[in-house]
Amino acid sequence: MKSIVYISKACQQFSQEDLNRLAQKAMEKNGQLDVTGFLSLHDDRFIQYIEGDENTVEALFQTIRLDERHKVIKTLSKPLANGRNFPKWRMKHISSSVYRELSVETFILKQLEMMQDCTMDGPAWHEMIWQGIDILADKADTIN
């Protein structure tokens, strides 16, 4: 099992309807692939987390990377030793308001952006990103 989290910059405007449609298509595809995770858009930055079989996740991410609607800026990956973090989320679309309530999205985005800007990087910063994912995973059952 493997997980990937990435931040990307949108290359076009996304309405709420566009996001809902994108998340719905991802849920359908991820159901077929047995991949789980979440997607969010904050301003013009996407954050997406996917997890599942290592080869499947790698192949899916290569497809995501080629999508012209966004440009991937920073990516982190990690083996999943203890199973999935989000087993019930085929592709949960998480609104910014949920993240604000949990104080997680801004934390994760800022860390990834600092790494992309080369102002901060390295194992300690990577661990902070994964801690943010762990916080979200701990709250997953309470998020609608």
C-alpha positions as a LaTeX table, in Angstrom:
\begin{tabular}{lrrr}
\hline
Residue & $x$ (\AA) & $y$ (\AA) & $z$ (\AA) \\
\hline
Met1 & 0.00 & 0.00 & 0.00 \\
Lys2 & 1.12 & 3.52 & $-0.83$ \\
Ser3 & $-0.09$ & 7.07 & $-0.37$ \\
Ile4 & 0.64 & 10.22 & $-2.33$ \\
Val5 & $-0.23$ & 13.79 & $-1.38$ \\
Tyr6 & 0.35 & 16.65 & $-3.78$ \\
Ile7 & $-0.39$ & 20.30 & $-4.26$ \\
Ser8 & $-1.12$ & 21.72 & $-7.68$ \\
Lys9 & $-2.05$ & 25.07 & $-9.17$ \\
Ala10 & $-5.29$ & 25.26 & $-11.12$ \\
Cys11 & $-4.84$ & 26.39 & $-14.73$ \\
Gln12 & $-8.49$ & 27.41 & $-15.05$ \\
Gln13 & $-11.33$ & 28.62 & $-12.87$ \\
Phe14 & $-13.31$ & 25.93 & $-11.03$ \\
Ser15 & $-16.88$ & 26.58 & $-9.91$ \\
Gln16 & $-18.44$ & 24.58 & $-7.10$ \\
Glu17 & $-20.31$ & 22.59 & $-9.74$ \\
Asp18 & $-17.02$ & 21.87 & $-11.55$ \\
Leu19 & $-15.49$ & 20.63 & $-8.31$ \\
Asn20 & $-18.47$ & 18.45 & $-7.51$ \\
Arg21 & $-18.35$ & 16.95 & $-10.99$ \\
Leu22 & $-14.60$ & 16.35 & $-10.73$ \\
Ala23 & $-14.94$ & 14.69 & $-7.32$ \\
Gln24 & $-17.82$ & 12.52 & $-8.59$ \\
Lys25 & $-15.78$ & 11.28 & $-11.57$ \\
Ala26 & $-12.82$ & 10.61 & $-9.29$ \\
Met27 & $-15.06$ & 8.66 & $-6.88$ \\
Glu28 & $-16.29$ & 6.46 & $-9.71$ \\
Lys29 & $-12.81$ & 5.82 & $-11.08$ \\
Asn30 & $-11.33$ & 5.26 & $-7.63$ \\
Gly31 & $-14.10$ & 2.77 & $-6.84$ \\
Gln32 & $-13.04$ & 0.74 & $-9.87$ \\
Leu33 & $-9.37$ & 1.00 & $-8.88$ \\
Asp34 & $-9.88$ & 0.48 & $-5.13$ \\
Val35 & $-8.21$ & 3.83 & $-4.37$ \\
Thr36 & $-9.30$ & 6.12 & $-1.54$ \\
Gly37 & $-8.47$ & 9.70 & $-0.58$ \\
Phe38 & $-9.60$ & 13.30 & $-0.70$ \\
Leu39 & $-9.53$ & 16.39 & $-2.89$ \\
Ser40 & $-9.82$ & 20.04 & $-1.99$ \\
Leu41 & $-9.40$ & 23.39 & $-3.68$ \\
His42 & $-8.28$ & 26.45 & $-1.74$ \\
Asp43 & $-8.02$ & 29.63 & $-3.82$ \\
Asp44 & $-6.26$ & 28.27 & $-6.92$ \\
Arg45 & $-4.45$ & 25.40 & $-5.16$ \\
Phe46 & $-5.56$ & 21.80 & $-5.17$ \\
Ile47 & $-4.51$ & 19.42 & $-2.49$ \\
Gln48 & $-5.17$ & 15.76 & $-3.16$ \\
Tyr49 & $-4.33$ & 12.64 & $-1.24$ \\
Ile50 & $-4.64$ & 9.16 & $-2.75$ \\
Glu51 & $-3.93$ & 5.74 & $-1.23$ \\
Gly52 & $-4.14$ & 2.14 & $-2.36$ \\
Asp53 & $-2.12$ & $-0.56$ & $-4.08$ \\
Glu54 & 1.33 & 0.84 & $-4.87$ \\
Asn55 & 1.24 & 0.16 & $-8.63$ \\
Thr56 & $-2.33$ & 1.40 & $-8.95$ \\
Val57 & $-1.61$ & 4.63 & $-7.06$ \\
Glu58 & 1.53 & 5.27 & $-9.12$ \\
Ala59 & $-0.36$ & 4.73 & $-12.41$ \\
Leu60 & $-3.26$ & 6.92 & $-11.26$ \\
Phe61 & $-0.91$ & 9.69 & $-10.20$ \\
Gln62 & 0.79 & 9.65 & $-13.61$ \\
Thr63 & $-2.64$ & 10.20 & $-15.18$ \\
Ile64 & $-3.38$ & 13.01 & $-12.69$ \\
Arg65 & $-0.03$ & 14.62 & $-13.41$ \\
Leu66 & $-0.88$ & 14.83 & $-17.13$ \\
Asp67 & $-4.25$ & 16.55 & $-16.57$ \\
Glu68 & $-3.99$ & 19.98 & $-18.18$ \\
Arg69 & $-6.47$ & 21.59 & $-15.78$ \\
His70 & $-3.70$ & 21.92 & $-13.19$ \\
Lys71 & 0.08 & 21.90 & $-12.75$ \\
Val72 & 1.51 & 19.67 & $-10.02$ \\
Ile73 & 3.89 & 21.69 & $-7.86$ \\
Lys74 & 4.97 & 19.40 & $-5.03$ \\
Thr75 & 4.48 & 15.71 & $-4.31$ \\
Leu76 & 5.19 & 13.52 & $-1.32$ \\
Ser77 & 4.68 & 9.77 & $-1.13$ \\
Lys78 & 4.82 & 7.27 & 1.67 \\
Pro79 & 4.23 & 3.53 & 2.14 \\
Leu80 & 1.20 & 2.66 & 4.26 \\
Ala81 & 2.35 & 0.13 & 6.82 \\
Asn82 & $-0.88$ & 0.08 & 8.83 \\
Gly83 & $-3.50$ & 0.14 & 6.06 \\
Arg84 & $-5.55$ & 3.00 & 4.70 \\
Asn85 & $-6.05$ & 6.34 & 6.41 \\
Phe86 & $-9.37$ & 6.99 & 4.62 \\
Pro87 & $-10.92$ & 3.56 & 3.87 \\
Lys88 & $-14.45$ & 4.97 & 3.39 \\
Trp89 & $-13.54$ & 7.87 & 1.11 \\
Arg90 & $-13.39$ & 6.88 & $-2.57$ \\
Met91 & $-12.66$ & 10.56 & $-3.25$ \\
Lys92 & $-14.01$ & 12.86 & $-0.61$ \\
His93 & $-14.39$ & 16.45 & $-1.73$ \\
Ile94 & $-13.50$ & 18.46 & 1.34 \\
Ser95 & $-14.58$ & 22.07 & 1.40 \\
Ser96 & $-12.33$ & 24.79 & 2.76 \\
Ser97 & $-14.78$ & 25.35 & 5.61 \\
Val98 & $-14.20$ & 21.81 & 6.91 \\
Tyr99 & $-10.46$ & 22.35 & 6.84 \\
Arg100 & $-10.81$ & 25.67 & 8.61 \\
Glu101 & $-12.82$ & 23.99 & 11.36 \\
Leu102 & $-10.09$ & 21.38 & 11.74 \\
Ser103 & $-7.24$ & 23.88 & 11.16 \\
Val104 & $-5.59$ & 21.34 & 8.84 \\
Glu105 & $-5.77$ & 22.51 & 5.21 \\
Thr106 & $-3.95$ & 25.79 & 5.68 \\
Phe107 & $-1.25$ & 23.96 & 7.62 \\
Ile108 & $-0.75$ & 21.35 & 4.90 \\
Leu109 & $-0.93$ & 23.86 & 2.05 \\
Lys110 & 1.52 & 26.25 & 3.67 \\
Gln111 & 3.99 & 23.44 & 4.34 \\
Leu112 & 3.77 & 22.17 & 0.76 \\
Glu113 & 4.08 & 25.71 & $-0.63$ \\
Met114 & 7.16 & 26.40 & 1.48 \\
Met115 & 8.70 & 23.19 & 0.18 \\
Gln116 & 7.83 & 24.16 & $-3.41$ \\
Asp117 & 9.38 & 27.58 & $-2.92$ \\
Cys118 & 12.48 & 25.87 & $-1.49$ \\
Thr119 & 12.15 & 27.97 & 1.65 \\
Met120 & 11.58 & 24.85 & 3.72 \\
Asp121 & 12.12 & 21.21 & 2.89 \\
Gly122 & 13.60 & 18.07 & 4.31 \\
Pro123 & 12.51 & 15.21 & 6.52 \\
Ala124 & 11.18 & 17.38 & 9.37 \\
Trp125 & 8.91 & 19.31 & 7.01 \\
His126 & 7.76 & 16.15 & 5.25 \\
Glu127 & 6.86 & 14.67 & 8.63 \\
Met128 & 4.77 & 17.75 & 9.41 \\
Ile129 & 2.74 & 17.19 & 6.22 \\
Trp130 & 2.09 & 13.58 & 7.19 \\
Gln131 & 1.08 & 14.72 & 10.69 \\
Gly132 & $-1.52$ & 16.98 & 9.08 \\
Ile133 & $-2.83$ & 14.00 & 7.07 \\
Asp134 & $-2.95$ & 11.94 & 10.29 \\
Ile135 & $-4.99$ & 14.67 & 12.02 \\
Leu136 & $-7.46$ & 14.65 & 9.14 \\
Ala137 & $-7.61$ & 10.83 & 9.17 \\
Asp138 & $-8.40$ & 10.87 & 12.90 \\
Lys139 & $-11.36$ & 13.19 & 12.21 \\
Ala140 & $-12.53$ & 11.45 & 9.02 \\
Asp141 & $-15.62$ & 9.86 & 10.57 \\
Thr142 & $-16.89$ & 13.25 & 11.73 \\
Ile143 & $-16.61$ & 14.95 & 8.32 \\
Asn144 & $-19.77$ & 15.02 & 6.19 \\
\hline
\end{tabular}
